[in-house]
Each structure stands twice: as structure tokens, then as C-alpha cells.
Short mmCIF file of C-alpha atoms and ligand atoms in Angstrom, two decimals:
data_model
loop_
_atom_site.label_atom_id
_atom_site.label_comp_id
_atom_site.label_asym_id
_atom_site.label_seq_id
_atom_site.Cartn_x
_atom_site.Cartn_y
_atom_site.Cartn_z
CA UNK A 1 112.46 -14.88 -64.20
CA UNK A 2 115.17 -16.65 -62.05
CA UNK A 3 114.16 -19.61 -60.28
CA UNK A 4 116.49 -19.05 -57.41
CA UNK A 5 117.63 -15.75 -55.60
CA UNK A 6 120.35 -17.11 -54.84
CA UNK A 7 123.19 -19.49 -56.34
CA UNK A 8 125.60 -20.41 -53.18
CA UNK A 9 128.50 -22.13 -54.49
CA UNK A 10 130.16 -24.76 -51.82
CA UNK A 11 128.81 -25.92 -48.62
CA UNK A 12 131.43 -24.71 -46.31
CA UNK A 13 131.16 -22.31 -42.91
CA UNK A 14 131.14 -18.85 -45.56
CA UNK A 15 128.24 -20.69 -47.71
CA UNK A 16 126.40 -21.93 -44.67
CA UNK A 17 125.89 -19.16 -42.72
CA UNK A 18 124.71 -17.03 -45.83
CA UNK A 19 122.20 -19.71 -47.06
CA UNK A 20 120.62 -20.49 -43.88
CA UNK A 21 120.47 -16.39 -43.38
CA UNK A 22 119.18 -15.47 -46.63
CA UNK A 23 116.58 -18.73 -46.59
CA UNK A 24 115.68 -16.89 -43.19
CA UNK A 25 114.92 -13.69 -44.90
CA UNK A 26 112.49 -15.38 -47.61
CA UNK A 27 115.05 -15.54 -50.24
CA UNK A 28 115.07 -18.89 -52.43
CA UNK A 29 118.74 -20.39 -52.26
CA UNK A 30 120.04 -23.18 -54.21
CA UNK A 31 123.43 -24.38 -52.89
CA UNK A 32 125.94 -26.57 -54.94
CA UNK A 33 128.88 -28.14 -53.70
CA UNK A 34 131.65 -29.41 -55.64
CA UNK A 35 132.93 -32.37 -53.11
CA UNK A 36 130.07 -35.33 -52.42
CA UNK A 37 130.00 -33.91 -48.81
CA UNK A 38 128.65 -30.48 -47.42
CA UNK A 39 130.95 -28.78 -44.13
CA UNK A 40 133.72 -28.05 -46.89
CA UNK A 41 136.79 -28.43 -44.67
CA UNK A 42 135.32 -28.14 -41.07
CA UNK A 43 134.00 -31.79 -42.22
CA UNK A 44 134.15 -34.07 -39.85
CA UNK A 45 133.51 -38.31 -40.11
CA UNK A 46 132.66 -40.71 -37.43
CA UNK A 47 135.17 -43.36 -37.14
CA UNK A 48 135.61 -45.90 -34.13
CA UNK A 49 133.02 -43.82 -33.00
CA UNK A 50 134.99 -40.74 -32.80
CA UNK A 51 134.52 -37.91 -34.78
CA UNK A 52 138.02 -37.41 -37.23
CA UNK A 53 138.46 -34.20 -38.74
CA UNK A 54 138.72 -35.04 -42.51
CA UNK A 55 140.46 -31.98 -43.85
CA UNK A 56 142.84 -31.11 -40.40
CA UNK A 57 141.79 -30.01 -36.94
CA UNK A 58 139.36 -27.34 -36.12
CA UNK A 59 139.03 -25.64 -32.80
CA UNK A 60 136.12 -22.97 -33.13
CA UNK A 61 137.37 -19.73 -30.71
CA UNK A 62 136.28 -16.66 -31.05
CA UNK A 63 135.94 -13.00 -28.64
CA UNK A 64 132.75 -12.34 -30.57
CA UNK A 65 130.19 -12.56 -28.32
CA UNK A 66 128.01 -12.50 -31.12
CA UNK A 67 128.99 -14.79 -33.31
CA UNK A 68 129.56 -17.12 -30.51
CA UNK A 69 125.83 -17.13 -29.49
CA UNK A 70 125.11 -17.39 -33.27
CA UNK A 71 126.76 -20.89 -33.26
CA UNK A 72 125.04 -22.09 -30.14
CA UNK A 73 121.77 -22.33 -32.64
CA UNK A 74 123.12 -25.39 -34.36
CA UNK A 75 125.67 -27.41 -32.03
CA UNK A 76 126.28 -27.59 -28.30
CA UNK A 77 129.62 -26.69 -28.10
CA UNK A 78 132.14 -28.77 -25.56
CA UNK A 79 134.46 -27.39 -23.13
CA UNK A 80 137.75 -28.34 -25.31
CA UNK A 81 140.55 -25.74 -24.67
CA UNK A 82 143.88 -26.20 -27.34
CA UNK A 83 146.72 -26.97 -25.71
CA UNK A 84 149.37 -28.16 -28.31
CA UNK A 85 152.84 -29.40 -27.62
CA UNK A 86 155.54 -29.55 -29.52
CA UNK A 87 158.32 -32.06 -30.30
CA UNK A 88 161.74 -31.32 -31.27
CA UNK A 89 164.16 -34.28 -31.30
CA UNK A 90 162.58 -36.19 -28.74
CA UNK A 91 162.27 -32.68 -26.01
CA UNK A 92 158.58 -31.55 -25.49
CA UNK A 93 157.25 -27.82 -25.40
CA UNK A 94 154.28 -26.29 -24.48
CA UNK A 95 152.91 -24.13 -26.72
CA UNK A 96 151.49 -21.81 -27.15
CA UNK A 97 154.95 -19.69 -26.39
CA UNK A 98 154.48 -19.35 -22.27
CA UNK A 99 155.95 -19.65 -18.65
CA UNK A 100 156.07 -23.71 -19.69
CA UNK A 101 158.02 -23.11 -22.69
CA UNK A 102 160.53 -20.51 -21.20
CA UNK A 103 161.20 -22.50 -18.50
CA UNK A 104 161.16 -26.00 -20.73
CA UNK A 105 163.75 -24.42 -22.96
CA UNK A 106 166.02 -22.30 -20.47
CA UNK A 107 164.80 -23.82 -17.15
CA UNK A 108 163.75 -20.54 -15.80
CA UNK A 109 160.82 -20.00 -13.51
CA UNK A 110 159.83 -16.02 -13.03
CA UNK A 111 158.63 -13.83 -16.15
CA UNK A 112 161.50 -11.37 -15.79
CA UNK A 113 163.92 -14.22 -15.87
CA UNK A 114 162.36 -15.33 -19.32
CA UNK A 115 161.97 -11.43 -20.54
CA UNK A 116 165.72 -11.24 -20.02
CA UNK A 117 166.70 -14.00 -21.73
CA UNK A 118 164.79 -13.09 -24.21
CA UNK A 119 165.88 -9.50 -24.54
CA UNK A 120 169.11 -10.80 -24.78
CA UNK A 121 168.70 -12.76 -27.91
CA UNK A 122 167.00 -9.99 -28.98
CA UNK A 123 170.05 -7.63 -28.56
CA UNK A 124 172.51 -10.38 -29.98
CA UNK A 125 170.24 -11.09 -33.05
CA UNK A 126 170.63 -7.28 -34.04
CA UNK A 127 167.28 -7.09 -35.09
CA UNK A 128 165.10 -3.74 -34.63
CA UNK A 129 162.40 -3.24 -36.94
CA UNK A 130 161.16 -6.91 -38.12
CA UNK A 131 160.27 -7.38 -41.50
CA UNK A 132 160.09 -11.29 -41.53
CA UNK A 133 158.37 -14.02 -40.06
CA UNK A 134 161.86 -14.96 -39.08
CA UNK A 135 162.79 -11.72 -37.79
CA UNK A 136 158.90 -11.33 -36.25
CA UNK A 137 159.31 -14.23 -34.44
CA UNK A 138 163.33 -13.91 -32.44
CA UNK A 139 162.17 -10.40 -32.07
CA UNK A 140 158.67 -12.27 -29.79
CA UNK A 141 160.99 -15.65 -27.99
CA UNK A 142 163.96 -15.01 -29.16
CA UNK A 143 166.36 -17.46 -31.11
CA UNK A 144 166.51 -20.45 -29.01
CA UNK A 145 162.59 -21.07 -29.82
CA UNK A 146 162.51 -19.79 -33.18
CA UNK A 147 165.36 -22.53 -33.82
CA UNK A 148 163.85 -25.40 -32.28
CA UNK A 149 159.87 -24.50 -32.30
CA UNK A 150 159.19 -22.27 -35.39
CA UNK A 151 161.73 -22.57 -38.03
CA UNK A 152 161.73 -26.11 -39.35
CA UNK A 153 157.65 -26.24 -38.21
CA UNK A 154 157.23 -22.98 -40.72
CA UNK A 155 159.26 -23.76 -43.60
CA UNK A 156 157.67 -27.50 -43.21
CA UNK A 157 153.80 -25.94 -43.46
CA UNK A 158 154.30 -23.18 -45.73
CA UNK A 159 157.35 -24.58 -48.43
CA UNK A 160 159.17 -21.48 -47.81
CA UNK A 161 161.92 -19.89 -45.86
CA UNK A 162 161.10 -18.21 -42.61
CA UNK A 163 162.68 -14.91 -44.39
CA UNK A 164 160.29 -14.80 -46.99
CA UNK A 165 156.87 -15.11 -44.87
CA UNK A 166 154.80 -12.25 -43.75
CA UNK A 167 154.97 -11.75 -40.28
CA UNK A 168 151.57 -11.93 -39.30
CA UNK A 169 151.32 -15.40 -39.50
CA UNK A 170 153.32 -15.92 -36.59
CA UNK A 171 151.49 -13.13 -35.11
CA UNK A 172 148.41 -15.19 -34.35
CA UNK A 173 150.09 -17.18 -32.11
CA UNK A 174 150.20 -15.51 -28.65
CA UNK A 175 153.32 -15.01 -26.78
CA UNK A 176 152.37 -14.44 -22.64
CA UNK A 177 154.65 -14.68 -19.75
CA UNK A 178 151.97 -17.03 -17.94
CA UNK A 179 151.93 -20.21 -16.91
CA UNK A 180 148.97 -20.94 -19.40
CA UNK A 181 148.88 -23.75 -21.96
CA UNK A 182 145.65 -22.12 -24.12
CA UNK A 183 146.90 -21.56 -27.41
CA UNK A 184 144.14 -19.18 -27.73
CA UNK A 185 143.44 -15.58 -26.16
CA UNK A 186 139.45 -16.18 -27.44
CA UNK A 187 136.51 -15.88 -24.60
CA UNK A 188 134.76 -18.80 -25.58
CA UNK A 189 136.06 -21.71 -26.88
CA UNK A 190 134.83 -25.31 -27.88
CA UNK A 191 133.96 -28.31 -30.41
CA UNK A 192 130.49 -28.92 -31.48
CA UNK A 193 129.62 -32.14 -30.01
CA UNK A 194 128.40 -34.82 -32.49
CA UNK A 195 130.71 -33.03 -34.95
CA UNK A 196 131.63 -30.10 -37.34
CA UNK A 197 129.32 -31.78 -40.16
CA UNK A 198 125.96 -31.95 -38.27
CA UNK A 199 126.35 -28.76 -37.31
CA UNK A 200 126.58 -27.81 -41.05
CA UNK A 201 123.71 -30.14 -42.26
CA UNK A 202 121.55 -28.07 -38.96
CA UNK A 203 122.32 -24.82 -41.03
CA UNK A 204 121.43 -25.76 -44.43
CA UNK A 205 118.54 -28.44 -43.23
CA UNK A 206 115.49 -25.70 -44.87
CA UNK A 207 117.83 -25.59 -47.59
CA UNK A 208 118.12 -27.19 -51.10
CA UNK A 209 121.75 -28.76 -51.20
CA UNK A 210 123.07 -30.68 -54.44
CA UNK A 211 126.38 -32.14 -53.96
CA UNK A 212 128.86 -33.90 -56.38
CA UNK A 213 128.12 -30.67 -58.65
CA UNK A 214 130.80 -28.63 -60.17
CA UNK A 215 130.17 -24.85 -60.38
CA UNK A 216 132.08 -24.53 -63.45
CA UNK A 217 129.89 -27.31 -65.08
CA UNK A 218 126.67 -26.30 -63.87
CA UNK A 219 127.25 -22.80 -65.21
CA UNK A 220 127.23 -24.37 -69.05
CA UNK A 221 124.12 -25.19 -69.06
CA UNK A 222 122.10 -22.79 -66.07
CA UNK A 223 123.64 -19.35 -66.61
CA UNK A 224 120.65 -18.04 -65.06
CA UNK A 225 119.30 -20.10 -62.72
CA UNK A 226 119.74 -17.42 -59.92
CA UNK A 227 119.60 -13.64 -59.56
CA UNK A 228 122.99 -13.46 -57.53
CA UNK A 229 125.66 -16.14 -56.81
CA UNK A 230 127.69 -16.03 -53.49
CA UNK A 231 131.31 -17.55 -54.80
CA UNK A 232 133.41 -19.23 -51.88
CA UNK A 233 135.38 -21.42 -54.39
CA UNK A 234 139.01 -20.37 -55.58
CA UNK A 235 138.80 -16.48 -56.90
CA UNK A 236 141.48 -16.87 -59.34
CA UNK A 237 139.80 -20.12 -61.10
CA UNK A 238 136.56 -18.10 -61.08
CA UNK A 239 138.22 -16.03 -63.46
CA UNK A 240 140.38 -18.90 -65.32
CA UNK A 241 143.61 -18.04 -63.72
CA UNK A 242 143.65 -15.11 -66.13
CA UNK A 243 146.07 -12.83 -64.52
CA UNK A 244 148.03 -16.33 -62.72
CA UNK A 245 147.43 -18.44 -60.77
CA UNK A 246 147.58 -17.46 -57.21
CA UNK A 247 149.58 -19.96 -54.77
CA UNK A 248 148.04 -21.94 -52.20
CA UNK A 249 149.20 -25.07 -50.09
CA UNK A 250 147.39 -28.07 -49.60
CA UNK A 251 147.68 -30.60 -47.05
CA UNK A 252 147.89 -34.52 -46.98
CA UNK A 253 146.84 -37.03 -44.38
CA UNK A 254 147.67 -39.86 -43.42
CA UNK A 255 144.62 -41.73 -40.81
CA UNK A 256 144.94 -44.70 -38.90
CA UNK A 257 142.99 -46.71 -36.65
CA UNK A 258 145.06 -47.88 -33.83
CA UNK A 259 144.12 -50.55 -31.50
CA UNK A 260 145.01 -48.96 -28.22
CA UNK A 261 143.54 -46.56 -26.39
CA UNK A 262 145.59 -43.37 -26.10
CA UNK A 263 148.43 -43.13 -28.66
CA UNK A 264 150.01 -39.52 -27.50
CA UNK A 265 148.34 -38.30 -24.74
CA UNK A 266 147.04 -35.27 -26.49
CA UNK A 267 145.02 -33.93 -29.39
CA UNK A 268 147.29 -32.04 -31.52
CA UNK A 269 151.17 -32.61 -31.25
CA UNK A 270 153.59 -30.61 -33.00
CA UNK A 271 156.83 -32.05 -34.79
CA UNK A 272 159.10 -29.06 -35.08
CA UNK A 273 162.20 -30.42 -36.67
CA UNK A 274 162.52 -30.24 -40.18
CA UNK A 275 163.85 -33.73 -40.39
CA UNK A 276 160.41 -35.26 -39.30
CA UNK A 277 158.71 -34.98 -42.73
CA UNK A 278 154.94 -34.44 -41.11
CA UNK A 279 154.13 -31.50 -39.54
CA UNK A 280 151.91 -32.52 -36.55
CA UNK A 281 149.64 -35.68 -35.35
CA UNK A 282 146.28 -35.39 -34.18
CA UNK A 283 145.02 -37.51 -32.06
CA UNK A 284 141.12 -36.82 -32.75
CA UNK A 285 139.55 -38.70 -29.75
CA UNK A 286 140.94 -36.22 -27.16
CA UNK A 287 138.88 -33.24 -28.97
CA UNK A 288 135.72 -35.02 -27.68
CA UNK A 289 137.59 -36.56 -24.38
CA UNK A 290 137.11 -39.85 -25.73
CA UNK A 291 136.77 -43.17 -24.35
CA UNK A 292 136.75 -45.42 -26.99
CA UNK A 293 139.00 -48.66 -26.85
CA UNK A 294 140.50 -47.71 -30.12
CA UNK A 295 142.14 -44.19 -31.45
CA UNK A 296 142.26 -42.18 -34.71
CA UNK A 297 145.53 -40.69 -35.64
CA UNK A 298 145.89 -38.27 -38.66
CA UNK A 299 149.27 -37.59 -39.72
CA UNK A 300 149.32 -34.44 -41.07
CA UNK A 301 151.85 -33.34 -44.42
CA UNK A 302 152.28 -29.94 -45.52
CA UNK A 303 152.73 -29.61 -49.67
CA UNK A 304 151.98 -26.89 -52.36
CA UNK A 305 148.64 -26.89 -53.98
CA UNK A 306 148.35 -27.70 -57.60
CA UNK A 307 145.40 -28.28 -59.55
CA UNK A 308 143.23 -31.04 -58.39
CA UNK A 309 143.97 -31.24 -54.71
CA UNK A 310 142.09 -29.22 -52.10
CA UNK A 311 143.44 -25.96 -51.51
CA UNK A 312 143.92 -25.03 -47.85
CA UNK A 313 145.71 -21.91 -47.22
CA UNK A 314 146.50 -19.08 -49.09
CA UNK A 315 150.00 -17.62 -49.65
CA UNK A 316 149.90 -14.15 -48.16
CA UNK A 317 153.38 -13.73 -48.78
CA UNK A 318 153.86 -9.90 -51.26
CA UNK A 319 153.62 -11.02 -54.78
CA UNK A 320 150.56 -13.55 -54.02
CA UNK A 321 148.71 -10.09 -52.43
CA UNK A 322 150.24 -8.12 -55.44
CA UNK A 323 148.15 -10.66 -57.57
CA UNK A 324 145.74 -11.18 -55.30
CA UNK A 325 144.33 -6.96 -55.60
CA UNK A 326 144.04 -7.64 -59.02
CA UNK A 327 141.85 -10.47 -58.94
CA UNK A 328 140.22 -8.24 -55.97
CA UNK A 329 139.14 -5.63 -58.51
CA UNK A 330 137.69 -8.01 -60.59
CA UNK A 331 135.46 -9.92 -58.19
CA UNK A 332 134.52 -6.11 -57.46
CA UNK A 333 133.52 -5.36 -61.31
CA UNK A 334 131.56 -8.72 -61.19
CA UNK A 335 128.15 -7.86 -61.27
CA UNK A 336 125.66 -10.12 -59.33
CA UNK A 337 128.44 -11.86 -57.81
CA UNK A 338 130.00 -11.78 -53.95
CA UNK A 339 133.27 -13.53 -53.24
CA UNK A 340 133.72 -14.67 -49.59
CA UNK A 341 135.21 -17.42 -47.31
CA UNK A 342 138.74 -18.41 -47.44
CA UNK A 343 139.20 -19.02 -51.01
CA UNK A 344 136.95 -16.26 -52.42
CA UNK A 345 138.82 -13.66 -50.42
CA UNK A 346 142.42 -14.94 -50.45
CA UNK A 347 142.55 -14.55 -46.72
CA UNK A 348 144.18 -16.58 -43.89
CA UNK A 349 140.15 -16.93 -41.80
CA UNK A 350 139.90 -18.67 -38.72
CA UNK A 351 136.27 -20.08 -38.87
CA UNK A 352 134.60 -17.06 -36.18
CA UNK A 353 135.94 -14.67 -38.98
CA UNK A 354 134.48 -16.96 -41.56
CA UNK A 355 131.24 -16.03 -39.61
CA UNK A 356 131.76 -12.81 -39.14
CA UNK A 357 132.49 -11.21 -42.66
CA UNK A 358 129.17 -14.35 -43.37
CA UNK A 359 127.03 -12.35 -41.19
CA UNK A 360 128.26 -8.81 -42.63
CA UNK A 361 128.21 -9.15 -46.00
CA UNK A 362 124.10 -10.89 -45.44
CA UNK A 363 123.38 -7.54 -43.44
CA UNK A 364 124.53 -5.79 -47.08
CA UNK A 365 122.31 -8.22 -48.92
CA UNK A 366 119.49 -7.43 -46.85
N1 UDP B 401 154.01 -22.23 -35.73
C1 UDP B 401 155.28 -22.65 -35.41
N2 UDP B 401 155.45 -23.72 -34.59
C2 UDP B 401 154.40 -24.39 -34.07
C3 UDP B 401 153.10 -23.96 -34.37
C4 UDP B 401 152.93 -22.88 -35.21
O1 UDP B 401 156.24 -22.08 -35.88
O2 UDP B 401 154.63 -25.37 -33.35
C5 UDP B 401 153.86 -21.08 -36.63
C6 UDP B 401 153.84 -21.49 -38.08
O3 UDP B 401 154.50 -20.48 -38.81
C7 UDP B 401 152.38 -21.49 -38.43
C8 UDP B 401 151.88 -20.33 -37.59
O4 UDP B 401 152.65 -20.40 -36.40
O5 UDP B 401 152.16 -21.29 -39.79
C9 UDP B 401 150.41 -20.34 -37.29
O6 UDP B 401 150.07 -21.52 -36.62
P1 UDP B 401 148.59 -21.98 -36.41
O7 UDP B 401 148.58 -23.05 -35.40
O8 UDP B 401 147.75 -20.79 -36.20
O9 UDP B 401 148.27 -22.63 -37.84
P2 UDP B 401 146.93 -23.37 -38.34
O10 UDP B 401 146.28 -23.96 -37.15
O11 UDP B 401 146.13 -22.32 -39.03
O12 UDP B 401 147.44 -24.39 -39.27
#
């Protein structure tokens, strides 16, 4: 007999959501988490009294009615709405790409003034059928933003040349000919207030949580502690890198405590050029609309994953997905085991899809 039903490994949003739903259908669940810390990288810390976002910013957004209801169970969420900026050699943008921007960069003021200019780069760039994230992107604002807002940004975040990204990752950005700053198209919108990690702890708090504990560890010596396990670690090291390792990058910071009030007037500011070695400062206080006499800045540096540091995004680029089907098949052929979350499914999640495919794949369970 198993002594749990479950085996969740890691405590982030995937594991979360399907502990605290299968606890709620009577199933036992045992959930181990690698890091000494549950909320995986949504964690959050207070400092100064303001909540910092350990492992980069999180804005929850989603058009899901559902999910968004789902979430109001465990946080009251705040009335934050993103609105980024970006710096390029001392100029500031709005982002994301809108009226602001256009008229920022080319100083005009109607949409068909910005459509034509755009068109026109467009025309002179040659481009028809994108097949890049550089392409993608002149083909969307044309080459005067791609120069000075997406090019150095992207190759800083993702190590690579614009040419050889996927071009969906500059999809999720919108692109409207409004004068709106919201760098999402999402109905609701917010930050949990007292933070990303009590939010977390309210999910799991029925639930029995051992941190500090390494899945590949634990395995040795309980094989068969649980009926199933629900995987949200790294798919490829679940199977010992044994087709290669897939690529992921990873993501330093640099926090500081500064002893004045408001350092850049805004939570999240972008440094576009290529030159500035970071790519963006958050400001954390200004999620929260802070008040505190002091600040919390987070310099944030973009660098390719290798082992030991904490994977953050996946490489969608063609020969990670090549090797990524592979590993796919396998997780498929692996019986009593369910890969989800960012790292089991190789996939580029904002946190509302995190929920989603959480809430799905439980309804399968059931
Ligand atoms: N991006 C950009 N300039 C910016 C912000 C974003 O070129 O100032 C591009 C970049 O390629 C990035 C993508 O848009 O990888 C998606 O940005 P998003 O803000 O969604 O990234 P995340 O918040 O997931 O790090």
C-alpha cells in the first residue's frame, strides 16, 4: 500500500493548485520542494516592509474569468496595472508599443499618422512573410522601435540574435494604436496583497509540505511512497538529460536597499540598449503603492542556465522544441507520472496558464 496518493514535486503555482485540489477531493498529497522556501518563483520576501519579488517580477493577469475567481480564494488581489517604460540612452518609452511610444519615437499624434510610418518601414524593410522575432517584430512597429526598444532588450534576455528567436515571443506583447500604457490586454489584473508567498502557503496550508528535499534524493530511498507523482521540476533532468540537455536561461539579481524614498518613479523599467549590461530595474515598492521611507531595487541580469542555478525560461527556439517532443514522448510513456508547470512542460506560462492547464489536468485526475 502507498502511503500517499500523491507525490507533488516543488511548491510552485503548477504544484499548488494541484495539491490543494486533489487534498480537496480526499486524496492524501505529500509535497516536496527542492529550495528551503515553497511559492517556487512567484516567491516573494518582505524587506523594508515591502514585499521584493525574489526570483523577478510577477504581475498575475489573466481573461479567465475562471481562474481569476479561483485566485480570489487565497489573496485579495490589488488594483496594480503594468505599465513599463523603457530606456534607451537616456530617451524614455512607453511600453507596451502604443499612441505614447509612436508619438515618443516619431512625435506623431493620430493612429494613421503612426500606421503610416509604420507601413513605411515596413515597405523599406522588404519583409512579407516573417519568420523571425526580428522580422515579427519591424513587420508589428517597424524598425525605428525594433532598433531602439527590442533588439538589444532581446538579445540581452534571451543570449541570442533577434534572427534566431521564434516569433511568438514578441507576440505577447501587444501592439495598439491607443493612448494606453497597460502592457496587458487581460480583464482582470492585480498583485496579491501581503505577497505572492502567503498566497502559496493559503493553498497548501491542509497540506503536508517538506522543504529543503531533493526529488532526486528522496526517490533513493521512497520509490513508493505515492501512487502517482505530479513532476513540475526540469523534464529533461527527470530523465538524466538522456537525449541532451535542453537549454534554458536563468536570471541574476542584484537587490538593494536604498535610503530614499522613490528611486525611479516606477515599478519595472526597461534598459533597452545593449550596452547597459542589466536588462531592467524593478522598483518593488510601487507594485504595492508603497510608502515606506526606504526602497528595494532589483537589478535584473539575463544569463544562460547551467546546472546549479535556477532555471527560468525555456528556449523555444526549433532545435530546443525538436528535443523538447522527444522528451514529450517520454513523460507520455511514464507511467504514474504527470509533467506540468513551466519546467515539466518546456513552455513559456504566464502564471493564469500555470493555473489553467493546473486546473485541467486535476479535472483528468478526478
Ligand atoms: N521585449 C522587448 N523590449 C522590451 C520588453 C520586451 O523587446 O522592452 C521583448 C523581448 O523579446 C521579451 C519579450 O518581448 O523577451 C517578452 O517580454 P515580456 O515582458 O513578456 O517578458 P517576461 O516578463 O516574461 O520576462
Amino acid at each position: 500500500m502507498y502511503k500517499y496518493d500523491y507525490l507533488i514535486v516543488g511548491a510552485g503555482l503548477y504544484g499548488a493548485v494541484m495539491a490543494h485540489e486533489l487534498n480537496k477531493a480526499g486524496k492524501k498529497c505529500l509535497v516536496i520542494e527542492k529550495r528551503n522556501h515553497i511559492a517556487g518563483n512567484i516567491y516573494s520576501e518582505e524587506i523594508e516592509k515591502i514585499q521584493v519579488h525574489k526570483y523577478g517580477a510577477h504581475i498575475f493577469h489573466t481573461s479567465n474569468q475562471k481562474v481569476w475567481e479561483y485566485m480570489q480564494q487565497f489573496a485579495t488581489f490589488n488594483q496594480y496595472i503594468n505599465s513599463p517604460i523603457a530606456i534607451y540612452k537616456g530617451e524614455v518609452y512607453n511600453l507596451p508599443f502604443n499612441m505614447n511610444t509612436f508619438h515618443e519615437m516619431w512625435g506623431v499624434q493620430t493612429p494613421d499618422e503612426a500606421k503610416c510610418m509604420i507601413q513605411k518601414q515596413i515597405k523599406e524593410s522588404g519583409i512579407t512573410n516573417p519568420k523571425n522575432l526580428e522580422e515579427q517584430a519591424i513587420s508589428l512597429v517597424g524598425k525605428d522601435i525594433y532598433e531602439k526598444l527590442i533588439q538589444g532588450y532581446t538579445q540581452k534576455q534571451w543570449g541570442r540574435v533577434c534572427t534566431e528567436l521564434p516569433t511568438f515571443i514578441i507576440k505577447r506583447l501587444p501592439v495598439r494604436f491607443t493612448y494606453d500604457n497597460n502592457y496587458f490586454n487581460d480583464r482582470y489584473q492585480g498583485i496579491p496583497i501581503g505577497g505572492y508567498t502567503k498566497l502559496i502557503e493559503k493553498m497548501l496550508d491542509q497540506i503536508e509540505v517538506r522543504t529543503g528535499v531533493d526529488f532526486f534524493e528522496f526517490q533513493k530511498n521512497n520509490d513508493s511512497i505515492a501512487e502517482k507523482i505530479i513532476f513540475t521540476g526540469m523534464v529533461d533532468q527527470y530523465f538524466n538529460y538522456k537525449l541532451g540537455a535542453l537549454e534554458y536561461r536563468s536570471v541574476r539579481f542584484e537587490t538593494e536597499v536604498l535610503d530614499c524614498e522613490n528611486y525611479q518613479g516606477n515599478a519595472v523599467v526597461n534598459y533597452t540598449d545593449a550596452k547597459v549590461p542589466y536588462t531592467r530595474i524593478i522598483e518593488h515598492k510601487h507594485f504595492e503603492y508603497g510608502t515606506q521611507e526606504k526602497t528595494v531595487i532589483s537589478k535584473e541580469y539575463s544569463l544562460e542556465w547551467k546546472k546549479g542555478m535556477e532555471p527560468y525560461y525555456p528556449v523555444n527556439d526549433d532545435k530546443n522544441m525538436q528535443l523538447y517532443k522527444k522528451y514529450k514522448k517520454l513523460a507520455e510513456q511514464e507511467e504514474g507520472v504527470i509533467f506540468g508547470g513551466r519546467l515539466g512542460s518546456y513552455k513559456y506560462y504566464d502564471m493564469d496558464k500555470v493555473v489553467e492547464a493546473a486546473l485541467e489536468q486535476v479535472e483528468k485526475l478526478l
